[in-house]
Amino acid sequence: MKIDAVIYIGNYKFPMGDAIAKRALGLGKAFSHAGYKVLFIDESDAVSRGDISEVKKYEEFEYCSIHHSANSVEHYFYWSDLKKIKNQIEVWSKQYSVAAIIFCGTKCAFLAKGIVDYAKRKKISIIADSMDWLTSQTGNFLFDALKQLDTTLEIKVVNQKTDGVICISEFLEKYYKTKKKRTLLIPPLSPYKRPEKIESQSKKVRLIYAGVPCRLGKKLVNPGTAKDRLDLAIQMLYEISNEGVDFEFIIYGLSKEQYDIVFSEQREVINDLVRKKKIFFYGKQSEAIVREAVKLADFTILLRERNRTSMAGFPTKIAESITLGTPVITTDTSDIKRYLEDGKSATFLNLYEWEEAKKKLRNLLLLDEKARRERKKSVLKNNSFVPEYYAELLKNFLR
């Protein structure tokens, strides 16, 4: 008797190359706990257009890769990729009983449609994993218009043809329910193992941000369009610093030079904090280095504006930080309050009540080592983003 399998296809770099990859791996671990063999098809720069790699292994999973598009035009040369994906599914179908095909963030909506149509013909359950509703704001009018059209087509047309939608947020779940779709709400599931004990801490409060707040390389004319308001976090910390409060703010994902270009109006603020050894830029680092840094930090800080993008998605960084035992300083976006309690696993700041937010942040920076350690201990008890706790839900959803 063949083992039941789930195939997860998307525009990501398995196993942990980006947020979609971590989403895929987290769900994969949950499906694995439910008894399924989980197979992945990702994208790789090392694979030529029209090719597919041989099958590789990562932990208990198998995966192979199609070509990762080098530019926005290549996204729409999807025919050969679709053919290779179909062929690989046929190969796997001889080894396993394919219970479902799941897709998320494919390179274009037409590729997703091709996968849906194929699954329907083969009478295989087809599921969309909906994890965002992005608004493209690159400044390139043609690219933004095409990307917006593609996103709309996938959400409003292609995903409607599926047998169900796994939603990362209540915002998306409510949308698909209005369209009479069968849905399942699953937040980001962390692929990380929880530490068995709290790591040693520094005497000063150590904050961390890991990511890229916006498109790099040129000045951001309107900071309000940034995905992450790293600039506001730095401004608030600068004002608290001027009150004589000490701290360490560690930033991974971009260099000081890159930050200075995007947020040039903050150059003096940054230089002052660097000179006082309160802010440290480490640029892009490996996933393993960043993971260890998050584990050692007292708080992860991630501030976002409330808009459709932030409400539809759910920050992977939040799930990872909590799983690694580090509480978060964040804003009330998406479903974060559904899983984290203010004053325990999280501290919520209201960016529109600046002085009150600054007061809450200052109080955190004044916590002694014992209080910070107790917070981290309590965070380790939070199971909201642990894959095995969602295994039964996913199994029932495929029935």
Tab-separated table of C-alpha atoms in Angstrom:
chain	number	residue	atom	x	y	z
A	1	MET	CA	0.000	0.000	0.000
A	2	LYS	CA	1.376	3.403	-1.023
A	3	ILE	CA	2.123	6.075	1.582
A	4	ASP	CA	-0.075	9.194	1.388
A	5	ALA	CA	1.906	12.217	0.195
A	6	VAL	CA	1.498	15.973	-0.010
A	7	ILE	CA	3.313	17.998	-2.675
A	8	TYR	CA	4.062	21.669	-1.907
A	9	ILE	CA	4.962	23.902	-4.878
A	10	GLY	CA	6.000	27.559	-4.796
A	11	ASN	CA	8.389	30.416	-5.486
A	12	TYR	CA	10.713	29.831	-2.544
A	13	LYS	CA	14.204	28.521	-1.763
A	14	PHE	CA	13.907	25.375	0.291
A	15	PRO	CA	14.551	24.691	3.103
A	16	MET	CA	14.934	28.105	4.766
A	17	GLY	CA	16.007	30.581	2.101
A	18	ASP	CA	13.104	32.990	2.580
A	19	ALA	CA	9.789	33.490	4.387
A	20	ILE	CA	7.788	31.333	1.959
A	21	ALA	CA	10.340	28.520	2.309
A	22	LYS	CA	10.014	28.638	6.087
A	23	ARG	CA	6.228	28.646	5.738
A	24	ALA	CA	6.460	25.588	3.471
A	25	LEU	CA	8.857	23.793	5.815
A	26	GLY	CA	6.718	24.581	8.870
A	27	LEU	CA	3.593	23.195	7.198
A	28	GLY	CA	5.651	20.280	5.923
A	29	LYS	CA	6.661	19.365	9.468
A	30	ALA	CA	3.015	19.542	10.552
A	31	PHE	CA	1.923	17.284	7.658
A	32	SER	CA	4.778	14.918	8.517
A	33	HIS	CA	3.505	14.688	12.104
A	34	ALA	CA	0.088	13.878	10.600
A	35	GLY	CA	1.601	10.867	8.834
A	36	TYR	CA	2.125	12.213	5.314
A	37	LYS	CA	5.227	12.013	3.143
A	38	VAL	CA	5.927	15.642	2.188
A	39	LEU	CA	7.547	16.539	-1.151
A	40	PHE	CA	8.586	20.010	-2.274
A	41	ILE	CA	9.194	21.755	-5.594
A	42	ASP	CA	11.000	25.062	-5.091
A	43	GLU	CA	13.023	27.409	-7.313
A	44	SER	CA	16.792	27.697	-7.640
A	45	ASP	CA	19.217	30.063	-9.381
A	46	ALA	CA	21.402	27.028	-10.103
A	47	VAL	CA	18.780	25.446	-12.375
A	48	SER	CA	18.536	26.573	-16.016
A	49	ARG	CA	15.267	27.758	-17.491
A	50	GLY	CA	13.200	24.800	-18.632
A	51	ASP	CA	15.065	22.318	-16.430
A	52	ILE	CA	14.310	20.642	-13.120
A	53	SER	CA	16.915	19.358	-10.681
A	54	GLU	CA	17.261	15.822	-9.461
A	55	VAL	CA	15.505	14.989	-6.215
A	56	LYS	CA	17.437	15.895	-3.060
A	57	LYS	CA	16.828	15.220	0.625
A	58	TYR	CA	16.550	17.485	3.658
A	59	GLU	CA	15.729	15.811	6.962
A	60	GLU	CA	12.757	13.527	6.233
A	61	PHE	CA	11.728	15.506	3.145
A	62	GLU	CA	12.416	15.202	-0.591
A	63	TYR	CA	12.590	18.217	-2.883
A	64	CYS	CA	13.617	19.306	-6.345
A	65	SER	CA	13.937	22.693	-8.022
A	66	ILE	CA	12.824	24.480	-11.163
A	67	HIS	CA	14.498	27.623	-12.497
A	68	HIS	CA	14.270	30.787	-10.404
A	69	SER	CA	13.419	33.745	-12.637
A	70	ALA	CA	16.244	36.252	-13.014
A	71	ASN	CA	13.862	39.142	-13.790
A	72	SER	CA	10.176	40.045	-13.906
A	73	VAL	CA	9.848	39.121	-17.587
A	74	GLU	CA	11.074	35.567	-16.997
A	75	HIS	CA	8.203	34.986	-14.573
A	76	TYR	CA	5.861	34.640	-17.529
A	77	PHE	CA	7.915	32.039	-19.425
A	78	TYR	CA	6.262	29.358	-17.331
A	79	TRP	CA	5.243	26.708	-19.889
A	80	SER	CA	8.399	24.598	-19.651
A	81	ASP	CA	8.335	24.874	-15.838
A	82	LEU	CA	4.742	23.659	-15.746
A	83	LYS	CA	5.637	20.688	-17.941
A	84	LYS	CA	8.549	19.735	-15.653
A	85	ILE	CA	6.343	20.072	-12.561
A	86	LYS	CA	3.701	17.789	-14.089
A	87	ASN	CA	6.335	15.221	-15.019
A	88	GLN	CA	7.765	15.228	-11.494
A	89	ILE	CA	4.302	14.782	-9.975
A	90	GLU	CA	3.791	11.799	-12.296
A	91	VAL	CA	7.071	10.277	-11.052
A	92	TRP	CA	6.103	10.791	-7.413
A	93	SER	CA	2.595	9.443	-8.085
A	94	LYS	CA	4.144	6.070	-8.954
A	95	GLN	CA	5.892	5.972	-5.563
A	96	TYR	CA	3.231	7.537	-3.340
A	97	SER	CA	-0.509	8.107	-3.177
A	98	VAL	CA	-0.730	11.875	-3.683
A	99	ALA	CA	-3.394	13.123	-1.274
A	100	ALA	CA	-3.034	16.801	-2.158
A	101	ILE	CA	-1.051	19.367	-4.106
A	102	ILE	CA	-0.520	22.673	-2.316
A	103	PHE	CA	0.809	25.804	-3.977
A	104	CYS	CA	1.924	29.135	-2.570
A	105	GLY	CA	3.524	32.177	-4.187
A	106	THR	CA	4.191	30.587	-7.576
A	107	LYS	CA	6.191	32.690	-10.038
A	108	CYS	CA	3.005	33.806	-11.791
A	109	ALA	CA	-0.743	33.235	-11.576
A	110	PHE	CA	-0.770	31.441	-14.948
A	111	LEU	CA	1.591	28.780	-13.569
A	112	ALA	CA	-0.682	28.388	-10.532
A	113	LYS	CA	-3.689	28.026	-12.851
A	114	GLY	CA	-1.866	25.332	-14.806
A	115	ILE	CA	-1.185	23.412	-11.592
A	116	VAL	CA	-4.840	23.730	-10.524
A	117	ASP	CA	-6.110	22.538	-13.922
A	118	TYR	CA	-3.707	19.576	-13.865
A	119	ALA	CA	-4.780	18.538	-10.363
A	120	LYS	CA	-8.444	18.748	-11.345
A	121	ARG	CA	-7.861	16.499	-14.381
A	122	LYS	CA	-5.996	13.985	-12.231
A	123	LYS	CA	-8.651	14.182	-9.496
A	124	ILE	CA	-6.040	15.206	-6.906
A	125	SER	CA	-7.102	17.590	-4.132
A	126	ILE	CA	-5.648	21.039	-4.853
A	127	ILE	CA	-5.112	23.518	-2.013
A	128	ALA	CA	-3.910	27.146	-2.065
A	129	ASP	CA	-1.758	28.355	0.808
A	130	SER	CA	-2.582	32.056	0.995
A	131	MET	CA	-0.010	33.965	3.044
A	132	ASP	CA	-0.170	37.571	1.854
A	133	TRP	CA	-1.917	40.179	-0.263
A	134	LEU	CA	0.948	42.372	-1.365
A	135	THR	CA	0.842	45.805	-2.946
A	136	SER	CA	3.781	46.335	-5.301
A	137	GLN	CA	5.410	49.760	-4.829
A	138	THR	CA	8.791	49.574	-6.573
A	139	GLY	CA	8.384	52.882	-8.425
A	140	ASN	CA	8.431	51.055	-11.779
A	141	PHE	CA	4.910	51.718	-13.034
A	142	LEU	CA	4.831	48.885	-15.578
A	143	PHE	CA	6.240	46.292	-13.183
A	144	ASP	CA	3.945	47.403	-10.343
A	145	ALA	CA	0.888	47.242	-12.608
A	146	LEU	CA	1.772	43.755	-13.895
A	147	LYS	CA	2.558	42.470	-10.403
A	148	GLN	CA	-0.685	43.866	-9.026
A	149	LEU	CA	-2.655	42.274	-11.858
A	150	ASP	CA	-0.916	38.942	-11.256
A	151	THR	CA	-1.599	39.056	-7.496
A	152	THR	CA	-5.252	39.917	-8.105
A	153	LEU	CA	-5.598	37.107	-10.645
A	154	GLU	CA	-4.176	34.518	-8.246
A	155	ILE	CA	-6.238	35.628	-5.232
A	156	LYS	CA	-9.528	36.415	-6.944
A	157	VAL	CA	-9.556	33.845	-9.741
A	158	VAL	CA	-7.064	30.974	-9.416
A	159	ASN	CA	-7.438	30.373	-5.671
A	160	GLN	CA	-11.222	30.341	-6.088
A	161	LYS	CA	-10.914	27.209	-8.271
A	162	THR	CA	-9.172	25.181	-5.559
A	163	ASP	CA	-10.658	22.641	-3.169
A	164	GLY	CA	-9.714	24.798	-0.197
A	165	VAL	CA	-7.454	27.563	1.071
A	166	ILE	CA	-5.044	27.458	4.006
A	167	CYS	CA	-4.960	31.035	5.315
A	168	ILE	CA	-2.135	32.582	7.311
A	169	SER	CA	-4.392	35.258	8.828
A	170	GLU	CA	-7.971	35.892	9.844
A	171	PHE	CA	-8.047	38.767	7.324
A	172	LEU	CA	-7.500	36.318	4.448
A	173	GLU	CA	-9.759	33.681	5.973
A	174	LYS	CA	-12.643	36.158	6.158
A	175	TYR	CA	-12.088	37.150	2.531
A	176	TYR	CA	-12.170	33.562	1.243
A	177	LYS	CA	-15.160	32.686	3.409
A	178	THR	CA	-17.129	35.476	1.737
A	179	LYS	CA	-16.366	33.627	-1.512
A	180	LYS	CA	-17.765	30.406	0.013
A	181	LYS	CA	-14.352	28.757	0.077
A	182	ARG	CA	-13.417	26.017	2.513
A	183	THR	CA	-10.664	27.479	4.709
A	184	LEU	CA	-8.243	26.581	7.468
A	185	LEU	CA	-6.460	29.222	9.552
A	186	ILE	CA	-2.812	28.302	10.216
A	187	PRO	CA	-0.260	30.928	11.354
A	188	PRO	CA	3.417	30.666	10.356
A	189	LEU	CA	4.803	27.481	11.884
A	190	SER	CA	8.395	27.775	12.981
A	191	PRO	CA	10.827	25.213	11.560
A	192	TYR	CA	13.133	25.747	14.551
A	193	LYS	CA	13.510	23.552	17.612
A	194	ARG	CA	12.866	25.284	20.893
A	195	PRO	CA	15.942	25.699	23.106
A	196	GLU	CA	15.884	23.591	26.245
A	197	LYS	CA	17.125	26.458	28.382
A	198	ILE	CA	17.513	30.229	28.284
A	199	GLU	CA	20.852	31.292	26.856
A	200	SER	CA	23.088	33.700	28.818
A	201	GLN	CA	22.195	37.359	28.433
A	202	SER	CA	24.141	40.610	28.339
A	203	LYS	CA	23.925	43.120	31.179
A	204	LYS	CA	22.444	45.678	28.804
A	205	VAL	CA	19.118	44.958	27.140
A	206	ARG	CA	19.794	43.527	23.697
A	207	LEU	CA	17.273	44.112	20.920
A	208	ILE	CA	17.406	42.533	17.490
A	209	TYR	CA	15.909	43.189	14.068
A	210	ALA	CA	16.541	40.685	11.276
A	211	GLY	CA	15.264	41.379	7.798
A	212	VAL	CA	15.043	43.944	5.026
A	213	PRO	CA	12.555	46.729	5.819
A	214	CYS	CA	12.040	47.846	2.207
A	215	ARG	CA	13.640	47.809	-1.240
A	216	LEU	CA	17.286	48.809	-0.911
A	217	GLY	CA	19.549	50.837	-3.188
A	218	LYS	CA	17.834	54.212	-3.319
A	219	LYS	CA	16.235	56.738	-0.973
A	220	LEU	CA	12.749	55.849	0.184
A	221	VAL	CA	10.678	58.942	-0.577
A	222	ASN	CA	7.771	57.906	1.640
A	223	PRO	CA	8.965	55.892	4.684
A	224	GLY	CA	5.344	54.988	5.395
A	225	THR	CA	5.468	52.554	2.458
A	226	ALA	CA	8.220	50.469	4.104
A	227	LYS	CA	7.152	46.947	5.054
A	228	ASP	CA	8.888	47.267	8.423
A	229	ARG	CA	9.160	50.639	10.203
A	230	LEU	CA	12.746	50.109	11.272
A	231	ASP	CA	13.202	53.879	10.970
A	232	LEU	CA	10.589	54.491	13.677
A	233	ALA	CA	12.150	51.881	15.959
A	234	ILE	CA	15.509	53.635	15.596
A	235	GLN	CA	13.992	57.087	16.129
A	236	MET	CA	12.273	55.939	19.316
A	237	LEU	CA	15.445	54.319	20.608
A	238	TYR	CA	17.416	57.462	19.776
A	239	GLU	CA	15.059	59.605	21.851
A	240	ILE	CA	15.279	57.144	24.750
A	241	SER	CA	19.070	57.071	24.384
A	242	ASN	CA	19.126	60.844	24.833
A	243	GLU	CA	17.468	60.295	28.217
A	244	GLY	CA	20.518	58.314	29.335
A	245	VAL	CA	19.149	54.785	28.845
A	246	ASP	CA	21.648	52.191	27.616
A	247	PHE	CA	20.962	49.271	25.271
A	248	GLU	CA	22.282	47.296	22.297
A	249	PHE	CA	20.306	47.208	19.060
A	250	ILE	CA	21.611	44.592	16.629
A	251	ILE	CA	20.484	44.738	12.997
A	252	TYR	CA	20.874	41.894	10.489
A	253	GLY	CA	19.863	42.005	6.837
A	254	LEU	CA	21.316	45.317	5.729
A	255	SER	CA	24.481	47.305	6.313
A	256	LYS	CA	24.822	50.803	7.756
A	257	GLU	CA	25.711	52.057	4.271
A	258	GLN	CA	22.556	50.526	2.811
A	259	TYR	CA	20.435	52.004	5.594
A	260	ASP	CA	21.992	55.461	5.110
A	261	ILE	CA	20.976	55.435	1.442
A	262	VAL	CA	17.352	54.459	2.061
A	263	PHE	CA	16.809	56.604	5.181
A	264	SER	CA	19.314	59.401	4.515
A	265	GLU	CA	17.414	61.819	6.778
A	266	GLN	CA	18.423	59.669	9.763
A	267	ARG	CA	22.151	59.692	9.044
A	268	GLU	CA	23.026	61.865	12.051
A	269	VAL	CA	20.816	59.761	14.331
A	270	ILE	CA	22.536	56.579	13.156
A	271	ASN	CA	26.011	58.060	13.497
A	272	ASP	CA	25.249	59.129	17.061
A	273	LEU	CA	23.991	55.669	18.063
A	274	VAL	CA	26.938	53.968	16.365
A	275	ARG	CA	29.392	56.278	18.132
A	276	LYS	CA	27.777	55.444	21.489
A	277	LYS	CA	27.919	51.729	20.635
A	278	LYS	CA	24.173	51.347	20.938
A	279	ILE	CA	23.434	50.213	17.380
A	280	PHE	CA	25.268	47.588	15.316
A	281	PHE	CA	24.722	46.737	11.648
A	282	TYR	CA	25.884	43.267	10.569
A	283	GLY	CA	24.479	43.173	7.043
A	284	LYS	CA	23.302	39.976	5.404
A	285	GLN	CA	24.358	36.885	7.341
A	286	SER	CA	23.602	33.176	7.200
A	287	GLU	CA	20.334	31.849	8.561
A	288	ALA	CA	22.236	29.953	11.290
A	289	ILE	CA	24.026	33.091	12.532
A	290	VAL	CA	20.796	35.081	12.648
A	291	ARG	CA	18.965	32.268	14.432
A	292	GLU	CA	21.593	32.166	17.186
A	293	ALA	CA	21.509	35.964	17.513
A	294	VAL	CA	17.711	35.929	17.948
A	295	LYS	CA	18.049	33.214	20.588
A	296	LEU	CA	20.536	35.337	22.562
A	297	ALA	CA	18.571	38.587	22.315
A	298	ASP	CA	16.229	39.882	25.012
A	299	PHE	CA	13.656	41.134	22.490
A	300	THR	CA	12.959	41.031	18.787
A	301	ILE	CA	11.581	44.340	17.547
A	302	LEU	CA	9.281	44.501	14.517
A	303	LEU	CA	7.068	47.522	13.924
A	304	ARG	CA	4.580	47.714	11.058
A	305	GLU	CA	1.854	50.100	9.931
A	306	ARG	CA	-1.717	48.830	9.775
A	307	ASN	CA	-2.622	48.360	6.115
A	308	ARG	CA	-3.943	45.608	3.876
A	309	THR	CA	-0.511	44.073	3.397
A	310	SER	CA	0.311	43.895	7.114
A	311	MET	CA	-3.158	42.711	8.070
A	312	ALA	CA	-3.316	39.987	5.390
A	313	GLY	CA	0.108	38.559	6.110
A	314	PHE	CA	1.699	37.361	9.333
A	315	PRO	CA	5.355	38.054	10.212
A	316	THR	CA	7.444	34.893	10.065
A	317	LYS	CA	9.940	36.705	12.316
A	318	ILE	CA	7.381	36.704	15.128
A	319	ALA	CA	6.845	32.935	14.990
A	320	GLU	CA	10.585	32.281	14.841
A	321	SER	CA	11.393	34.608	17.728
A	322	ILE	CA	8.763	33.087	20.014
A	323	THR	CA	9.867	29.542	19.199
A	324	LEU	CA	13.471	30.506	20.018
A	325	GLY	CA	12.371	31.887	23.393
A	326	THR	CA	12.672	35.603	22.631
A	327	PRO	CA	9.695	37.913	23.339
A	328	VAL	CA	8.753	40.494	20.736
A	329	ILE	CA	8.155	44.229	20.635
A	330	THR	CA	5.654	44.800	17.884
A	331	THR	CA	2.498	46.519	16.669
A	332	ASP	CA	-1.104	45.306	16.568
A	333	THR	CA	-1.220	44.011	12.996
A	334	SER	CA	-2.445	40.748	11.482
A	335	ASP	CA	-3.508	38.194	14.133
A	336	ILE	CA	-0.523	38.665	16.441
A	337	LYS	CA	-2.769	39.388	19.447
A	338	ARG	CA	-4.574	36.118	18.791
A	339	TYR	CA	-1.415	34.237	19.766
A	340	LEU	CA	0.581	36.589	22.010
A	341	GLU	CA	-0.414	38.337	25.217
A	342	ASP	CA	0.644	41.937	25.821
A	343	GLY	CA	3.098	42.183	28.698
A	344	LYS	CA	4.118	38.524	28.466
A	345	SER	CA	5.151	37.076	25.110
A	346	ALA	CA	4.862	40.483	23.490
A	347	THR	CA	4.811	44.201	24.113
A	348	PHE	CA	2.522	46.063	21.710
A	349	LEU	CA	3.371	49.627	20.726
A	350	ASN	CA	0.890	52.028	19.145
A	351	LEU	CA	2.844	54.106	16.632
A	352	TYR	CA	0.104	56.747	16.668
A	353	GLU	CA	0.559	57.318	20.422
A	354	TRP	CA	4.258	58.103	20.319
A	355	GLU	CA	4.918	59.167	23.905
A	356	GLU	CA	3.001	56.230	25.377
A	357	ALA	CA	4.803	53.828	23.046
A	358	LYS	CA	8.144	55.342	24.008
A	359	LYS	CA	7.289	54.944	27.689
A	360	LYS	CA	6.515	51.230	27.212
A	361	LEU	CA	9.745	50.694	25.318
A	362	ARG	CA	11.770	52.601	27.911
A	363	ASN	CA	10.337	50.406	30.676
A	364	LEU	CA	11.514	47.307	28.815
A	365	LEU	CA	14.999	48.735	28.398
A	366	LEU	CA	15.180	49.262	32.171
A	367	LEU	CA	14.321	45.657	33.071
A	368	ASP	CA	16.986	43.861	35.075
A	369	GLU	CA	18.494	40.522	34.043
A	370	LYS	CA	16.207	38.468	36.277
A	371	ALA	CA	13.032	40.044	34.879
A	372	ARG	CA	14.231	39.539	31.305
A	373	ARG	CA	15.090	35.917	31.982
A	374	GLU	CA	11.621	35.266	33.447
A	375	ARG	CA	10.037	36.735	30.319
A	376	LYS	CA	12.073	34.459	28.104
A	377	LYS	CA	11.163	31.435	30.215
A	378	SER	CA	7.457	32.188	29.852
A	379	VAL	CA	7.811	32.568	26.078
A	380	LEU	CA	9.121	29.017	25.783
A	381	LYS	CA	5.743	27.780	27.031
A	382	ASN	CA	3.945	29.306	24.023
A	383	ASN	CA	3.000	26.555	21.540
A	384	SER	CA	1.237	28.798	19.013
A	385	PHE	CA	3.777	28.242	16.240
A	386	VAL	CA	4.838	24.631	16.877
A	387	PRO	CA	4.068	22.401	13.830
A	388	GLU	CA	2.942	19.245	15.661
A	389	TYR	CA	0.066	21.128	17.312
A	390	TYR	CA	-1.529	21.640	13.871
A	391	ALA	CA	-1.083	18.099	12.527
A	392	GLU	CA	-4.619	16.911	13.272
A	393	LEU	CA	-6.204	20.083	11.879
A	394	LEU	CA	-4.354	19.649	8.580
A	395	LYS	CA	-5.184	15.946	8.409
A	396	ASN	CA	-8.888	16.674	8.868
A	397	PHE	CA	-8.731	19.450	6.261
A	398	LEU	CA	-7.524	17.003	3.586
A	399	ARG	CA	-10.245	14.446	4.330
